[in-house]
PDB file of C-alpha atoms in Angstrom:
ATOM      1  CA  GLN A  14     -31.820 212.047 -30.603  1.00 77.00           C
ATOM      2  CA  ALA A  15     -31.417 210.281 -33.175  1.00 77.00           C
ATOM      3  CA  GLN A  16     -29.112 211.049 -36.428  1.00 88.00           C
ATOM      4  CA  LEU A  17     -30.068 210.156 -39.979  1.00 93.00           C
ATOM      5  CA  VAL A  18     -27.182 209.305 -42.371  1.00 93.00           C
ATOM      6  CA  GLU A  19     -27.871 209.618 -46.151  1.00 94.00           C
ATOM      7  CA  SER A  20     -25.620 208.117 -49.259  1.00 94.00           C
ATOM      8  CA  GLY A  21     -26.285 207.192 -52.494  1.00 96.00           C
ATOM      9  CA  GLY A  22     -26.521 210.685 -54.196  1.00 95.00           C
ATOM     10  CA  GLY A  23     -24.511 211.730 -56.843  1.00 97.00           C
ATOM     11  CA  LEU A  24     -24.338 212.757 -60.670  1.00 98.00           C
ATOM     12  CA  VAL A  25     -26.060 210.627 -63.180  1.00 98.00           C
ATOM     13  CA  GLN A  26     -27.266 210.925 -66.728  1.00 98.00           C
ATOM     14  CA  ALA A  27     -31.216 211.363 -67.703  1.00 98.00           C
ATOM     15  CA  GLY A  28     -32.583 208.081 -67.791  1.00 97.00           C
ATOM     16  CA  GLY A  29     -30.131 206.639 -65.353  1.00 97.00           C
ATOM     17  CA  SER A  30     -30.702 205.355 -61.694  1.00 98.00           C
ATOM     18  CA  LEU A  31     -29.494 205.759 -58.093  1.00 98.00           C
ATOM     19  CA  ARG A  32     -30.235 204.369 -54.645  1.00 98.00           C
ATOM     20  CA  LEU A  33     -30.448 206.389 -51.585  1.00 98.00           C
ATOM     21  CA  SER A  34     -30.142 204.810 -48.353  1.00 98.00           C
ATOM     22  CA  CYS A  35     -30.542 206.479 -45.019  1.00 96.00           C
ATOM     23  CA  ALA A  36     -29.673 204.675 -41.358  1.00 94.00           C
ATOM     24  CA  ALA A  37     -30.612 205.788 -38.001  1.00 90.00           C
ATOM     25  CA  SER A  38     -27.520 205.976 -35.678  1.00 85.00           C
ATOM     26  CA  ARG A  39     -29.812 204.301 -32.917  1.00 80.00           C
ATOM     27  CA  SER A  40     -33.166 202.836 -32.299  1.00 79.00           C
ATOM     28  CA  ILE A  41     -36.332 205.050 -33.112  1.00 78.00           C
ATOM     29  CA  PHE A  42     -39.261 204.188 -31.288  1.00 74.00           C
ATOM     30  CA  SER A  43     -42.380 202.773 -33.510  1.00 80.00           C
ATOM     31  CA  PRO A  44     -44.778 203.462 -34.844  1.00 86.00           C
ATOM     32  CA  ASN A  45     -43.433 206.024 -37.464  1.00 92.00           C
ATOM     33  CA  VAL A  46     -43.069 207.271 -40.837  1.00 96.00           C
ATOM     34  CA  MET A  47     -39.640 207.099 -42.726  1.00 96.00           C
ATOM     35  CA  GLY A  48     -39.864 208.864 -45.902  1.00 97.00           C
ATOM     36  CA  TRP A  49     -37.800 211.058 -48.546  1.00 98.00           C
ATOM     37  CA  TYR A  50     -38.018 214.851 -49.509  1.00 98.00           C
ATOM     38  CA  ARG A  51     -36.410 216.989 -51.660  1.00 98.00           C
ATOM     39  CA  GLN A  52     -35.807 220.572 -52.097  1.00 98.00           C
ATOM     40  CA  VAL A  53     -34.311 222.835 -54.962  1.00 97.00           C
ATOM     41  CA  PRO A  54     -32.852 226.343 -54.026  1.00 94.00           C
ATOM     42  CA  GLY A  55     -35.709 229.100 -53.771  1.00 95.00           C
ATOM     43  CA  LYS A  56     -38.579 226.265 -53.344  1.00 96.00           C
ATOM     44  CA  GLN A  57     -39.982 224.506 -50.544  1.00 97.00           C
ATOM     45  CA  ARG A  58     -39.200 221.109 -49.746  1.00 97.00           C
ATOM     46  CA  GLU A  59     -41.822 218.604 -51.046  1.00 96.00           C
ATOM     47  CA  LEU A  60     -42.626 215.056 -50.512  1.00 97.00           C
ATOM     48  CA  VAL A  61     -40.906 212.342 -52.672  1.00 97.00           C
ATOM     49  CA  ALA A  62     -42.313 209.150 -50.797  1.00 97.00           C
ATOM     50  CA  VAL A  63     -42.777 207.896 -47.340  1.00 97.00           C
ATOM     51  CA  VAL A  64     -43.688 204.410 -45.815  1.00 97.00           C
ATOM     52  CA  THR A  65     -45.240 203.541 -42.572  1.00 95.00           C
ATOM     53  CA  SER A  66     -44.309 201.094 -40.089  1.00 92.00           C
ATOM     54  CA  SER A  67     -46.891 198.852 -41.301  1.00 92.00           C
ATOM     55  CA  GLY A  68     -45.769 199.126 -44.753  1.00 93.00           C
ATOM     56  CA  THR A  69     -48.276 201.788 -46.274  1.00 96.00           C
ATOM     57  CA  ILE A  70     -46.694 203.821 -49.031  1.00 96.00           C
ATOM     58  CA  ARG A  71     -47.327 207.054 -50.458  1.00 95.00           C
ATOM     59  CA  TYR A  72     -45.670 208.573 -53.439  1.00 95.00           C
ATOM     60  CA  ALA A  73     -45.695 212.150 -55.148  1.00 92.00           C
ATOM     61  CA  ASP A  74     -47.701 211.943 -58.085  1.00 86.00           C
ATOM     62  CA  SER A  75     -44.494 212.776 -60.229  1.00 79.00           C
ATOM     63  CA  GLU A  76     -42.694 209.712 -59.121  1.00 78.00           C
ATOM     64  CA  LYS A  77     -44.995 207.362 -59.280  1.00 76.00           C
ATOM     65  CA  GLY A  78     -43.679 204.491 -61.651  1.00 88.00           C
ATOM     66  CA  ARG A  79     -40.118 205.432 -61.298  1.00 95.00           C
ATOM     67  CA  PHE A  80     -39.304 205.576 -57.536  1.00 97.00           C
ATOM     68  CA  THR A  81     -39.671 202.734 -54.880  1.00 97.00           C
ATOM     69  CA  ILE A  82     -39.530 203.396 -51.350  1.00 97.00           C
ATOM     70  CA  SER A  83     -38.918 200.630 -48.972  1.00 97.00           C
ATOM     71  CA  ARG A  84     -37.791 200.174 -45.536  1.00 95.00           C
ATOM     72  CA  ASP A  85     -35.867 197.639 -43.108  1.00 93.00           C
ATOM     73  CA  ASN A  86     -36.936 198.008 -39.608  1.00 90.00           C
ATOM     74  CA  ALA A  87     -34.100 195.932 -38.198  1.00 89.00           C
ATOM     75  CA  LYS A  88     -31.516 198.010 -39.872  1.00 91.00           C
ATOM     76  CA  LYS A  89     -33.248 201.105 -39.059  1.00 90.00           C
ATOM     77  CA  SER A  90     -33.007 202.044 -42.833  1.00 94.00           C
ATOM     78  CA  VAL A  91     -35.248 203.558 -45.219  1.00 96.00           C
ATOM     79  CA  TYR A  92     -34.338 203.331 -49.228  1.00 97.00           C
ATOM     80  CA  LEU A  93     -35.442 205.211 -52.106  1.00 98.00           C
ATOM     81  CA  GLN A  94     -34.748 203.500 -55.680  1.00 98.00           C
ATOM     82  CA  MET A  95     -34.779 206.157 -58.353  1.00 97.00           C
ATOM     83  CA  ASN A  96     -34.960 204.997 -61.905  1.00 97.00           C
ATOM     84  CA  ASN A  97     -35.393 206.727 -65.131  1.00 96.00           C
ATOM     85  CA  LEU A  98     -34.052 209.911 -63.607  1.00 97.00           C
ATOM     86  CA  LYS A  99     -35.030 213.498 -65.335  1.00 96.00           C
ATOM     87  CA  PRO A 100     -33.342 216.724 -64.916  1.00 96.00           C
ATOM     88  CA  GLU A 101     -36.103 217.982 -63.052  1.00 95.00           C
ATOM     89  CA  ASP A 102     -35.341 215.238 -60.381  1.00 96.00           C
ATOM     90  CA  THR A 103     -32.292 217.327 -59.473  1.00 97.00           C
ATOM     91  CA  ALA A 104     -32.427 218.503 -55.808  1.00 98.00           C
ATOM     92  CA  LEU A 105     -31.008 217.902 -52.477  1.00 98.00           C
ATOM     93  CA  TYR A 106     -32.854 214.751 -50.988  1.00 98.00           C
ATOM     94  CA  TYR A 107     -33.649 214.655 -47.099  1.00 98.00           C
ATOM     95  CA  CYS A 108     -34.474 211.509 -45.219  1.00 97.00           C
ATOM     96  CA  ASN A 109     -37.232 211.994 -42.489  1.00 97.00           C
ATOM     97  CA  VAL A 110     -38.447 209.891 -39.834  1.00 95.00           C
ATOM     98  CA  LYS A 111     -41.425 211.151 -37.867  1.00 94.00           C
ATOM     99  CA  ALA A 112     -43.894 210.028 -35.112  1.00 92.00           C
ATOM    100  CA  VAL A 113     -46.059 211.562 -32.602  1.00 90.00           C
ATOM    101  CA  SER A 114     -43.028 212.294 -30.294  1.00 89.00           C
ATOM    102  CA  TYR A 115     -40.258 213.207 -32.736  1.00 90.00           C
ATOM    103  CA  ASP A 116     -39.578 214.590 -36.298  1.00 93.00           C
ATOM    104  CA  TYR A 117     -35.686 213.855 -37.277  1.00 94.00           C
ATOM    105  CA  TRP A 118     -34.182 214.935 -40.438  1.00 96.00           C
ATOM    106  CA  GLY A 119     -30.819 214.010 -42.485  1.00 95.00           C
ATOM    107  CA  GLN A 120     -28.318 216.494 -43.621  1.00 95.00           C
ATOM    108  CA  GLY A 121     -29.176 215.949 -47.134  1.00 96.00           C
ATOM    109  CA  THR A 122     -27.724 214.268 -50.363  1.00 97.00           C
ATOM    110  CA  GLN A 123     -27.380 215.815 -53.461  1.00 98.00           C
ATOM    111  CA  VAL A 124     -28.822 214.357 -56.567  1.00 98.00           C
ATOM    112  CA  THR A 125     -27.924 215.656 -60.138  1.00 98.00           C
ATOM    113  CA  VAL A 126     -29.272 214.434 -63.350  1.00 98.00           C
ATOM    114  CA  SER A 127     -27.752 215.875 -66.515  1.00 97.00           C
ATOM    115  CA  SER A 128     -29.576 216.153 -69.732  1.00 93.00           C
TER     116      SER A 128
END
């Protein structure tokens, strides 16, 4: 089973930016979907953005225009550039890689946006 290691979370003021990174510990069979989800206490985990092996991207409506997802297949990595952050973006952000035969999750990286 592959491990996903996330980095890049932290504390930032509203309007600031962060870049999340997620790298797989070993090769992962393609095709697959790599993406980011987030969760706040007491609520369900929700989609932030996903990108397929072929480059198709989907964003949650609240992130369109502010967040950019990208992937580097050679580095087994997925990234999330977050701009113009808002306090409501505060959450634990999880990296995910899934396909027909597997569904891997990272441990999460905390993003806190102060007003």
